[in-house]
Coordinates of C-alpha atoms and ligand atoms in Angstrom, one line a residue:
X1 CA 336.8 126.5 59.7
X2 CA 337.9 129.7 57.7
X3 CA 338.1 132.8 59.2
X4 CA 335.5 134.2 56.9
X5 CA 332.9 132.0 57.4
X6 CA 329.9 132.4 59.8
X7 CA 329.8 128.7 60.5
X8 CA 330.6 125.4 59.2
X9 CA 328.4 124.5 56.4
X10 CA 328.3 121.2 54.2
X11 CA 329.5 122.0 51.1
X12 CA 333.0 123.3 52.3
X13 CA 333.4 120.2 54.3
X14 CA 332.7 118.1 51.5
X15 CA 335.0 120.3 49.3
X16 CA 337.5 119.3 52.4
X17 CA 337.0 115.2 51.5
X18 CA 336.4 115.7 47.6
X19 CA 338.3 118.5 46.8
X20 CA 337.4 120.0 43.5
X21 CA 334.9 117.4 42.9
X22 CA 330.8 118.6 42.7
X23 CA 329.2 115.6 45.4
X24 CA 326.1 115.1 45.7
X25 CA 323.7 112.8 47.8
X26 CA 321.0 110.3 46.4
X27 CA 318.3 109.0 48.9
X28 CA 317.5 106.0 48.8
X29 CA 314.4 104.6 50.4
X30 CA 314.8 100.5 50.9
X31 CA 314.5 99.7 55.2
X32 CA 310.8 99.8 55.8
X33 CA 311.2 99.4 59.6
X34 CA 312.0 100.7 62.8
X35 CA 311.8 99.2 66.2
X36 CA 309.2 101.5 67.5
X37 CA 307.1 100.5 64.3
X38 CA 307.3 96.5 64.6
X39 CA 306.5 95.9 67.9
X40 CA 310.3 95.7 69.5
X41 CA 310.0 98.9 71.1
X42 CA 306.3 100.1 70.3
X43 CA 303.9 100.4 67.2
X44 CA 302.9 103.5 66.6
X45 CA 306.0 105.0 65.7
X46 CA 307.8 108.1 67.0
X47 CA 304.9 110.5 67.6
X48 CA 306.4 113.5 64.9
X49 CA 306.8 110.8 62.4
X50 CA 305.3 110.1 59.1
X51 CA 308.2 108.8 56.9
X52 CA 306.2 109.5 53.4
X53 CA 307.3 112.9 55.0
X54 CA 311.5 112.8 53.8
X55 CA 311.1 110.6 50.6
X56 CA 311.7 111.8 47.7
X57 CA 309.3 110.6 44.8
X58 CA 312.1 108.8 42.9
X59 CA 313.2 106.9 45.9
X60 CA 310.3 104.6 45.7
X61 CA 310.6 101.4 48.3
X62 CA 310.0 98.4 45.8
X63 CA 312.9 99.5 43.7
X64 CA 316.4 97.7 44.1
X65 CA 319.5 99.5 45.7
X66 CA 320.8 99.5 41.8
X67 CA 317.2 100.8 40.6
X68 CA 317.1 104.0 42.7
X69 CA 320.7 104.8 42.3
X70 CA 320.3 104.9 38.6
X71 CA 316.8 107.3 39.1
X72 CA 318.5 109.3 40.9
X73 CA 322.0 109.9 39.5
X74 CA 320.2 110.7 36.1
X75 CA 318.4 112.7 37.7
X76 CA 321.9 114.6 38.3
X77 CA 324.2 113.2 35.3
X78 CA 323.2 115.2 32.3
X79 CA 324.0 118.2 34.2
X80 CA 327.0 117.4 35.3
X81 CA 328.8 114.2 34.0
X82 CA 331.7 114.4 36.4
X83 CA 329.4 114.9 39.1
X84 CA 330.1 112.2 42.2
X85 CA 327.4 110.4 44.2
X86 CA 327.3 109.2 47.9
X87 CA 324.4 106.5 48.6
X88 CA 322.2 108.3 51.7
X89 CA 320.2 105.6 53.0
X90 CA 317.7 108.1 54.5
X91 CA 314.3 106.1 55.2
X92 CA 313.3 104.5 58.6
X93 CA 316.2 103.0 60.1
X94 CA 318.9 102.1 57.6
X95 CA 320.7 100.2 60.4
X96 CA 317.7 97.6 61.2
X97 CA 317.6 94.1 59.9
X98 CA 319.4 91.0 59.2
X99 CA 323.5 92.5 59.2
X100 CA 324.1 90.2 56.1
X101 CA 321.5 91.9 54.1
X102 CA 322.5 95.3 55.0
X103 CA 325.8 95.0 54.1
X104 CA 324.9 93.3 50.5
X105 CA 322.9 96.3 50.0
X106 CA 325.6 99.0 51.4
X107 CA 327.9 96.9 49.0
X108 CA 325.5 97.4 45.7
X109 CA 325.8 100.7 46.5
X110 CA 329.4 101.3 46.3
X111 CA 329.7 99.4 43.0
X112 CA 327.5 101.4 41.3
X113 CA 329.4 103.5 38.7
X114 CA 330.2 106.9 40.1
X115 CA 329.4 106.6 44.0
X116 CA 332.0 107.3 46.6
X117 CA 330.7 106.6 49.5
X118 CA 327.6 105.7 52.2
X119 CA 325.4 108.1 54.3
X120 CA 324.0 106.3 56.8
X121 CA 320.9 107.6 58.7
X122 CA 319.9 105.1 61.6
X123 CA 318.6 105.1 65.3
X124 CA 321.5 105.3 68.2
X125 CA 320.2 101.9 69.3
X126 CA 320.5 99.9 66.1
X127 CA 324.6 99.8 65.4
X128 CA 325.7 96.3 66.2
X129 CA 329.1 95.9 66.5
X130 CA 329.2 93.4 63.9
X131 CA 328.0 96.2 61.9
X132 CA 329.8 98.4 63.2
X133 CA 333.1 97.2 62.1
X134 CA 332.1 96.2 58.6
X135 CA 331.5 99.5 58.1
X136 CA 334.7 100.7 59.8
X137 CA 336.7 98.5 57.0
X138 CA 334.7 100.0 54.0
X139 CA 335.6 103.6 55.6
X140 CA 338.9 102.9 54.9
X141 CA 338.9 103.0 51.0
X142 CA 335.2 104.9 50.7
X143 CA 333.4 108.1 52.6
X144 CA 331.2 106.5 55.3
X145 CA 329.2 108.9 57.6
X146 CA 326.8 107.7 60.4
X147 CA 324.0 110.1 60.8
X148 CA 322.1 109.3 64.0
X149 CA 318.5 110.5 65.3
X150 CA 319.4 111.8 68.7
X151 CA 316.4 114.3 68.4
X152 CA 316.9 116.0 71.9
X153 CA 319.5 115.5 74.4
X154 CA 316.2 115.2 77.3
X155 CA 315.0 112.3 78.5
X156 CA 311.4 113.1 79.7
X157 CA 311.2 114.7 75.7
X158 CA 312.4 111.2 74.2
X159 CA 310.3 109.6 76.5
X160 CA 307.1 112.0 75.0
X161 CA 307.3 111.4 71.7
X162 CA 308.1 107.5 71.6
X163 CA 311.9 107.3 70.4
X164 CA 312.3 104.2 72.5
X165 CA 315.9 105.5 73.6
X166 CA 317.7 107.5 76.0
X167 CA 320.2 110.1 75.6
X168 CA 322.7 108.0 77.3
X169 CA 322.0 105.5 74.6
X170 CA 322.9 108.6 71.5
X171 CA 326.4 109.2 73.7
X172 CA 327.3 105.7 73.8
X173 CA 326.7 104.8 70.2
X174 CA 328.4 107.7 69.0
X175 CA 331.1 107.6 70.6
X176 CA 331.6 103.7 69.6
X177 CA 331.3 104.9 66.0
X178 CA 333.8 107.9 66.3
X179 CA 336.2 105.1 68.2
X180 CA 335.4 102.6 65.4
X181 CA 337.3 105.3 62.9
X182 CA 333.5 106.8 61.4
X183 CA 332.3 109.8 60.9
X184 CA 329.1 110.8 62.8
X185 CA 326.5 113.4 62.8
X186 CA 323.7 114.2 64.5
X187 CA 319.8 115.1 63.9
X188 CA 318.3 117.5 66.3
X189 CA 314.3 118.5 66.2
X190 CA 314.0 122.3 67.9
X191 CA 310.5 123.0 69.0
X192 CA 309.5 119.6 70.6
X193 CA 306.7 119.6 72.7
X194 CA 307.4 120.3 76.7
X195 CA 311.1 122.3 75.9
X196 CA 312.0 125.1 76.9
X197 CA 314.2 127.9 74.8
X198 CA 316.9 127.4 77.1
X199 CA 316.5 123.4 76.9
X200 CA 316.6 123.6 73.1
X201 CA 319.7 125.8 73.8
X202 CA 321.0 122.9 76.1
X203 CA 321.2 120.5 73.5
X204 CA 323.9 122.2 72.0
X205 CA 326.2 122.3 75.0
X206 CA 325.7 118.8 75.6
X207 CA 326.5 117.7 71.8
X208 CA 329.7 119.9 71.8
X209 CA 330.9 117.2 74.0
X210 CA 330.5 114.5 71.9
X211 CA 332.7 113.7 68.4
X212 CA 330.1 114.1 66.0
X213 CA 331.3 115.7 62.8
X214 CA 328.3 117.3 61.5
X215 CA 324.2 118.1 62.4
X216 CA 321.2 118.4 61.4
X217 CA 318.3 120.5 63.1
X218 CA 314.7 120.2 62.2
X219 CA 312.1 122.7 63.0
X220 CA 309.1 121.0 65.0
X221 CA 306.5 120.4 62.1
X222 CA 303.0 118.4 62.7
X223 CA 303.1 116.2 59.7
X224 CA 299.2 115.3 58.5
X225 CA 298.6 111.1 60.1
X226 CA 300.8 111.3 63.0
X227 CA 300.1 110.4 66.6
X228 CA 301.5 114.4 67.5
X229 CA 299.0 115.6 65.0
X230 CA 296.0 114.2 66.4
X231 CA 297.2 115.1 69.7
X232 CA 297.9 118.5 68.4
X233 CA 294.4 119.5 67.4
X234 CA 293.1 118.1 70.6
X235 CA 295.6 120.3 72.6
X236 CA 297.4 122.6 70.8
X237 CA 298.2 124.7 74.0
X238 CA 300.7 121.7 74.7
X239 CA 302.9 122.9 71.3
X240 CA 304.9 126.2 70.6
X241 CA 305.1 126.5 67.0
X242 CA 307.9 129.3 66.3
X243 CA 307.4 131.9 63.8
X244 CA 310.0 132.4 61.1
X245 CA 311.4 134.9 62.9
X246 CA 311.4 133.2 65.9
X247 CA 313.2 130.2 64.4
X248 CA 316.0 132.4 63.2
X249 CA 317.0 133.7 66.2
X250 CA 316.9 130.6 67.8
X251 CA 319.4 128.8 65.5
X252 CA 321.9 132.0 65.8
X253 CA 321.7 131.5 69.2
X254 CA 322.2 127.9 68.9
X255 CA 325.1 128.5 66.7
X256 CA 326.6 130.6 68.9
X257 CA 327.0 128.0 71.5
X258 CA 327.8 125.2 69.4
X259 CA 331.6 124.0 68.8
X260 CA 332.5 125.8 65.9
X261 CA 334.1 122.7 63.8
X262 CA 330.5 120.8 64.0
X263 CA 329.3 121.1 60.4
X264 CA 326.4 122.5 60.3
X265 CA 324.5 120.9 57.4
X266 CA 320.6 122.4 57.6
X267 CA 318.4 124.2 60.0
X268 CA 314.9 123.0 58.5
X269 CA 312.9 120.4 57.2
X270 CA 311.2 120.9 53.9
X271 CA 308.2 118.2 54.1
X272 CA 305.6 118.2 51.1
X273 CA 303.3 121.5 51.8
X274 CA 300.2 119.3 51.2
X275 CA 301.3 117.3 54.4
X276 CA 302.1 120.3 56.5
X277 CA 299.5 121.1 59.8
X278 CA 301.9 123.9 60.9
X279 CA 303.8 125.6 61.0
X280 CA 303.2 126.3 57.4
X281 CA 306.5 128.5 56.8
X282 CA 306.8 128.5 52.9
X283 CA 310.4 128.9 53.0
X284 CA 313.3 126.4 51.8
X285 CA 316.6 125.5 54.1
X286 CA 318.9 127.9 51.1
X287 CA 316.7 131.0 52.8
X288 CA 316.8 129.8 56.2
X289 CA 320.3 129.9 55.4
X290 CA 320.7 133.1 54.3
X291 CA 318.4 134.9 57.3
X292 CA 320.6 133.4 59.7
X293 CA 323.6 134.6 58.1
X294 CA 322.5 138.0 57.7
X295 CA 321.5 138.1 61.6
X296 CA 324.8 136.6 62.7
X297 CA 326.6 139.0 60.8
X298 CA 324.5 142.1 62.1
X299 CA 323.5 141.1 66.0
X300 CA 325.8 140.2 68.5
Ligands
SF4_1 S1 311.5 109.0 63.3 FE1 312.8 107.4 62.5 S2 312.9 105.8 64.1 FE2 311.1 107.1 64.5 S3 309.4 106.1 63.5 FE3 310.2 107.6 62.1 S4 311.7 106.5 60.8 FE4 311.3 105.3 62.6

């Protein structure tokens, strides 16, 4: 990290792997499955979740790999025609399936004209091995980052909401990723029902012992059609929304105990307003951003 800078954010650590290249990331929406969805692990889902929540509109699931590149690099390419692309398979769990599809589809990606590499989001318990090293070989000529959904580092709070997986289970999967030769990064949620400050604090001591390269955090939000909602409205006294403010001060906090080369790559979700129960903030990650630089620079 440079001196100068508050904390380690994504664009210099893509400047790090692309240097003097503009990269940017196309979602792609194309696994429509997750154990806790099909009946493996559960049906309903993770409690929090409602994917039509982090798709964008281009990204829509009958299209091919090929299809939704090409909507969303144009979306891009007049603007800047040397920009460079990675695939982000964002939906569900990019991870789950039949490991010969997958990696046709990872591999459609990469020939696409102009992408560099894959950005993988998936659950810590869906990595085979046979997966595992495919994706280990293609890291050796292309960018591959893991993103996984650890969500919180407590057991009784992945227990709550339905992941389907321990903590235990995030730990060992990232570290067999990070020995594989990958990249990894984490997602956190902040605000998740039954924790504490101080166990939301927790979570960061506990991933500064792993090798992850870079996280995510998410603010708790009650998306509209999800099993948290209903039970939201029914007992609301069970939830502690934070306020803006609130929220702020928690990730400078956070920050402060995290292990300063973890990138940090956004502090808040930005689901469509019109599915929103609460909190119902108003404000994009770019001003998040800037609040919490401004208070790490002026509180101690
Ligand atoms: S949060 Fe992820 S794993 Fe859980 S139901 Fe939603 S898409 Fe599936």
């Amino acid at each position: 990290m440079k001196e100068n800078m508050l904390y380690r954010d994504f664009a210099s650590f893509m400047s790090e792997y692309f240097p003097g290249k503009k990269v940017q990331k196309i979602s792609l929406d194309l696994i429509h499955n997750c154990p806790t969805r099909d009946g493996s692990l559960g049906r309903g889902g993770c409690t929090y979740c409602n994917n039509k929540s982090f798709s964008p509109a281009y990204a829509l699931s009958h299209k091919s790999v090929t299809e939704q590149l090409q909507e969303g690099i144009s979306f891009f390419s007049h603007k800047y025609p040397s920009m460079e692309y990675l695939a982000y398979f964002q939906a569900y769990t990019s991870t789950y399936g039949e490991v010969e599809k997958l990696k046709e589809m990872y591999l459609e990606a990469l020939s696409y004209p102009g992408v560099v590499g894959l950005v993988i989001g998936t659950r810590p318990d869906c990595m085979p091995d046979s997966l595992l090293s495919f994706l280990s070989q293609l890291s050796k000529e292309y960018f591959v980052l893991i993103e996984y959904g650890v969500e919180s580092t407590i057991d009784r709070t992945l227990e709550l909401v339905q992941r389907g997986h321990t903590f235990e289970c995030s730990k060992e999967t990232i570290l067999r990723t990070h020995d594989s030769g990958l990249l990894c990064g984490a997602h956190l949620i902040l605000g998740l029902p039954g924790e504490s400050r101080e166990d939301m604090l927790s979570h960061a001591q506990r991933l500064n012992d792993l090798p992850i390269s870079t996280l995510k955090l998410h603010q708790l939000q009650i998306i509209k059609g999800t099993l948290m909602a209903r039970d939201f409205v029914l007992h609301p006294d069970r939830y502690h929304l934070f306020t803006e403010d609130e929220y702020v001060d928690l990730c400078v906090d956070f920050l402060r105990q995290l292990r300063p080369d973890i990138v940090v790559e956004r502090f808040v979700s930005s689901s469509p307003k019109d599915m929103i129960l609460a909190p119902k903030w108003g404000k994009k990650n770019y001003q998040f951003v800037e609040l919490i630089k401004k208070r790490l620079l002026t509180s101690k």
